[in-house]
Short mmCIF file of N, CA and C in Angstrom, two decimals:
data_model
loop_
_atom_site.label_atom_id
_atom_site.label_comp_id
_atom_site.label_asym_id
_atom_site.label_seq_id
_atom_site.Cartn_x
_atom_site.Cartn_y
_atom_site.Cartn_z
N MET A 11 136.52 90.63 105.41
CA MET A 11 137.53 90.81 104.35
C MET A 11 138.87 90.27 104.84
N THR A 12 139.55 89.54 104.04
CA THR A 12 140.81 88.91 104.40
C THR A 12 141.88 89.92 104.74
N SER A 13 141.97 91.01 103.99
CA SER A 13 143.02 91.98 104.23
C SER A 13 142.92 92.59 105.61
N ALA A 14 141.72 92.58 106.21
CA ALA A 14 141.54 93.15 107.54
C ALA A 14 141.83 92.13 108.63
N ALA A 15 141.93 90.85 108.29
CA ALA A 15 142.21 89.83 109.30
C ALA A 15 143.59 90.09 109.89
N PRO A 16 143.68 90.13 111.22
CA PRO A 16 144.97 90.46 111.84
C PRO A 16 145.97 89.31 111.79
N VAL A 17 147.23 89.67 111.82
CA VAL A 17 148.30 88.67 111.96
C VAL A 17 148.39 88.36 113.45
N GLN A 18 148.31 87.09 113.77
CA GLN A 18 148.43 86.63 115.16
C GLN A 18 149.78 85.94 115.33
N HIS A 19 150.29 85.96 116.58
CA HIS A 19 151.55 85.27 116.87
C HIS A 19 151.29 84.21 117.93
N ASP A 20 151.58 82.98 117.60
CA ASP A 20 151.51 81.87 118.55
C ASP A 20 152.95 81.56 118.94
N ALA A 21 153.41 82.18 120.03
CA ALA A 21 154.80 82.02 120.44
C ALA A 21 155.11 80.58 120.84
N GLU A 22 154.17 79.92 121.49
CA GLU A 22 154.38 78.54 121.90
C GLU A 22 154.47 77.61 120.69
N GLY A 23 153.61 77.84 119.70
CA GLY A 23 153.62 77.04 118.48
C GLY A 23 154.63 77.51 117.46
N LYS A 24 155.30 78.61 117.74
CA LYS A 24 156.34 79.19 116.88
C LYS A 24 155.82 79.45 115.47
N GLN A 25 154.72 80.21 115.40
CA GLN A 25 154.22 80.61 114.09
C GLN A 25 153.42 81.90 114.17
N PHE A 26 153.44 82.59 113.06
CA PHE A 26 152.57 83.74 112.84
C PHE A 26 151.50 83.25 111.89
N TYR A 27 150.25 83.71 112.07
CA TYR A 27 149.19 83.19 111.22
C TYR A 27 148.09 84.22 111.02
N ILE A 28 147.33 84.00 109.95
CA ILE A 28 146.14 84.79 109.65
C ILE A 28 145.03 83.78 109.39
N ASP A 29 143.99 83.85 110.20
CA ASP A 29 142.81 83.01 109.98
C ASP A 29 141.81 83.81 109.16
N ALA A 30 141.38 83.24 108.06
CA ALA A 30 140.42 83.92 107.19
C ALA A 30 139.49 82.89 106.59
N GLU A 31 138.39 83.37 106.04
CA GLU A 31 137.50 82.46 105.33
C GLU A 31 138.30 81.90 104.17
N GLY A 32 138.41 80.61 104.11
CA GLY A 32 139.25 79.99 103.08
C GLY A 32 140.44 79.28 103.69
N GLY A 33 140.66 79.45 105.00
CA GLY A 33 141.74 78.73 105.65
C GLY A 33 142.66 79.58 106.48
N ARG A 34 143.78 78.99 106.83
CA ARG A 34 144.80 79.65 107.64
C ARG A 34 146.08 79.78 106.83
N ALA A 35 146.58 81.01 106.75
CA ALA A 35 147.90 81.26 106.17
C ALA A 35 148.86 81.35 107.35
N TYR A 36 150.05 80.80 107.20
CA TYR A 36 150.98 80.85 108.33
C TYR A 36 152.43 80.91 107.89
N LEU A 37 153.24 81.35 108.83
CA LEU A 37 154.68 81.38 108.69
C LEU A 37 155.22 80.68 109.93
N ALA A 38 156.05 79.66 109.74
CA ALA A 38 156.58 78.87 110.86
C ALA A 38 158.07 79.14 111.02
N TYR A 39 158.49 79.13 112.29
CA TYR A 39 159.90 79.38 112.58
C TYR A 39 160.37 78.49 113.73
N MET A 40 161.69 78.42 113.87
CA MET A 40 162.31 77.74 115.00
C MET A 40 163.21 78.75 115.70
N ASP A 41 163.21 78.69 117.02
CA ASP A 41 164.15 79.47 117.82
C ASP A 41 165.35 78.57 118.03
N LEU A 42 166.46 78.93 117.41
CA LEU A 42 167.65 78.09 117.46
C LEU A 42 168.53 78.40 118.66
N GLY A 43 168.09 79.32 119.51
CA GLY A 43 168.92 79.75 120.63
C GLY A 43 169.90 80.81 120.18
N LYS A 44 170.61 81.39 121.11
CA LYS A 44 171.60 82.43 120.82
C LYS A 44 171.02 83.53 119.94
N GLN A 45 169.74 83.89 120.22
CA GLN A 45 169.07 84.99 119.50
C GLN A 45 169.02 84.75 117.99
N THR A 46 168.81 83.51 117.59
CA THR A 46 168.73 83.17 116.17
C THR A 46 167.39 82.51 115.87
N MET A 47 166.74 82.99 114.83
CA MET A 47 165.42 82.53 114.42
C MET A 47 165.51 82.02 112.99
N ASP A 48 165.11 80.76 112.78
CA ASP A 48 165.08 80.18 111.44
C ASP A 48 163.64 80.17 110.95
N ILE A 49 163.34 81.00 109.95
CA ILE A 49 162.01 81.00 109.34
C ILE A 49 162.06 79.99 108.20
N TYR A 50 161.35 78.88 108.39
CA TYR A 50 161.52 77.76 107.46
C TYR A 50 160.31 77.47 106.58
N ARG A 51 159.16 78.09 106.85
CA ARG A 51 158.00 77.77 106.00
C ARG A 51 157.00 78.90 106.01
N THR A 52 156.49 79.20 104.83
CA THR A 52 155.36 80.11 104.66
C THR A 52 154.34 79.37 103.81
N PHE A 53 153.08 79.38 104.25
CA PHE A 53 152.03 78.68 103.52
C PHE A 53 150.79 79.55 103.44
N VAL A 54 150.23 79.66 102.24
CA VAL A 54 148.96 80.35 102.02
C VAL A 54 148.08 79.41 101.20
N PRO A 55 146.88 79.08 101.70
CA PRO A 55 145.98 78.21 100.94
C PRO A 55 145.65 78.81 99.57
N ASP A 56 145.39 77.95 98.61
CA ASP A 56 145.07 78.40 97.25
C ASP A 56 143.98 79.47 97.24
N ALA A 57 142.95 79.28 98.04
CA ALA A 57 141.81 80.21 98.05
C ALA A 57 142.18 81.60 98.54
N LEU A 58 143.35 81.74 99.19
CA LEU A 58 143.75 83.03 99.76
C LEU A 58 144.95 83.65 99.06
N ARG A 59 145.47 82.99 98.05
CA ARG A 59 146.67 83.51 97.37
C ARG A 59 146.37 84.78 96.59
N GLY A 60 147.41 85.58 96.40
CA GLY A 60 147.29 86.80 95.63
C GLY A 60 146.73 87.98 96.41
N GLN A 61 146.64 87.85 97.72
CA GLN A 61 146.10 88.92 98.55
C GLN A 61 147.16 89.57 99.44
N GLY A 62 148.42 89.17 99.27
CA GLY A 62 149.49 89.77 100.05
C GLY A 62 149.65 89.21 101.46
N LEU A 63 149.03 88.06 101.73
CA LEU A 63 149.11 87.51 103.08
C LEU A 63 150.52 87.06 103.46
N ALA A 64 151.22 86.43 102.54
CA ALA A 64 152.59 85.99 102.83
C ALA A 64 153.48 87.18 103.16
N ALA A 65 153.31 88.27 102.45
CA ALA A 65 154.10 89.48 102.72
C ALA A 65 153.77 90.04 104.10
N ARG A 66 152.50 90.03 104.47
CA ARG A 66 152.12 90.52 105.80
C ARG A 66 152.71 89.64 106.90
N LEU A 67 152.69 88.33 106.69
CA LEU A 67 153.27 87.42 107.66
C LEU A 67 154.78 87.63 107.78
N ALA A 68 155.46 87.75 106.65
CA ALA A 68 156.90 87.97 106.67
C ALA A 68 157.24 89.28 107.36
N ALA A 69 156.52 90.33 107.04
CA ALA A 69 156.78 91.64 107.66
C ALA A 69 156.61 91.57 109.17
N GLU A 70 155.57 90.91 109.62
CA GLU A 70 155.31 90.82 111.07
C GLU A 70 156.37 89.97 111.77
N ALA A 71 156.77 88.87 111.15
CA ALA A 71 157.80 88.01 111.74
C ALA A 71 159.14 88.74 111.81
N LEU A 72 159.48 89.46 110.77
CA LEU A 72 160.75 90.19 110.76
C LEU A 72 160.72 91.36 111.74
N LYS A 73 159.58 91.99 111.89
CA LYS A 73 159.43 93.05 112.89
C LYS A 73 159.66 92.47 114.29
N TYR A 74 159.02 91.35 114.56
CA TYR A 74 159.19 90.68 115.85
C TYR A 74 160.66 90.32 116.09
N ALA A 75 161.29 89.73 115.08
CA ALA A 75 162.70 89.33 115.21
C ALA A 75 163.57 90.54 115.54
N GLY A 76 163.33 91.65 114.85
CA GLY A 76 164.10 92.86 115.11
C GLY A 76 163.88 93.39 116.52
N GLU A 77 162.63 93.39 116.96
CA GLU A 77 162.32 93.88 118.31
C GLU A 77 162.95 93.00 119.38
N GLN A 78 163.09 91.71 119.11
CA GLN A 78 163.66 90.77 120.07
C GLN A 78 165.18 90.63 119.94
N GLY A 79 165.76 91.30 118.94
CA GLY A 79 167.20 91.23 118.74
C GLY A 79 167.67 89.92 118.11
N TYR A 80 166.79 89.27 117.35
CA TYR A 80 167.14 88.01 116.70
C TYR A 80 167.85 88.24 115.37
N THR A 81 168.76 87.35 115.05
CA THR A 81 169.30 87.21 113.71
C THR A 81 168.38 86.22 113.00
N VAL A 82 168.02 86.51 111.76
CA VAL A 82 167.09 85.65 111.02
C VAL A 82 167.82 84.83 109.98
N ILE A 83 167.56 83.54 109.97
CA ILE A 83 168.00 82.64 108.91
C ILE A 83 166.76 82.35 108.07
N PRO A 84 166.74 82.81 106.82
CA PRO A 84 165.56 82.60 105.97
C PRO A 84 165.63 81.29 105.18
N SER A 85 165.37 80.17 105.84
CA SER A 85 165.36 78.87 105.13
C SER A 85 164.24 78.80 104.11
N CYS A 86 163.16 79.53 104.35
CA CYS A 86 162.03 79.60 103.42
C CYS A 86 162.42 80.51 102.25
N SER A 87 162.27 80.01 101.04
CA SER A 87 162.67 80.81 99.87
C SER A 87 161.85 82.08 99.73
N TYR A 88 160.57 82.04 100.12
CA TYR A 88 159.75 83.26 100.04
C TYR A 88 160.31 84.33 100.97
N VAL A 89 160.64 83.96 102.18
CA VAL A 89 161.16 84.94 103.15
C VAL A 89 162.53 85.44 102.71
N GLU A 90 163.33 84.57 102.13
CA GLU A 90 164.63 84.99 101.61
C GLU A 90 164.45 86.09 100.55
N ARG A 91 163.52 85.87 99.61
CA ARG A 91 163.25 86.89 98.58
C ARG A 91 162.68 88.16 99.20
N TYR A 92 161.77 88.00 100.16
CA TYR A 92 161.16 89.16 100.82
C TYR A 92 162.24 90.01 101.49
N MET A 93 163.19 89.37 102.15
CA MET A 93 164.26 90.11 102.83
C MET A 93 165.16 90.84 101.82
N GLN A 94 165.39 90.24 100.66
CA GLN A 94 166.20 90.89 99.63
C GLN A 94 165.47 92.11 99.07
N GLU A 95 164.15 92.00 98.92
CA GLU A 95 163.36 93.09 98.36
C GLU A 95 163.02 94.17 99.37
N HIS A 96 163.10 93.84 100.66
CA HIS A 96 162.76 94.79 101.73
C HIS A 96 163.88 94.80 102.77
N PRO A 97 165.07 95.28 102.39
CA PRO A 97 166.17 95.28 103.36
C PRO A 97 165.85 96.20 104.54
N SER A 98 166.30 95.77 105.70
CA SER A 98 166.02 96.59 106.89
C SER A 98 167.06 97.66 107.10
#
């Protein structure tokens, strides 16, 4: 089941991802230095849309950023909306 697939973090590749039957959903970011993280892309394959995967990726990335003391720049429009709807 896709909802049970864990969110993984590839720190070297600078992305959070969920591998599921139907493809890989991911959230990509850049470490801009000075404790700043730019989340610039969220992608969910058509076959996996509507299952809340983008929200899970955003939540995990923002949790990580908070734990690491990062300021987040939400260049990705999805993450920008997610942050407005889920203020920390």
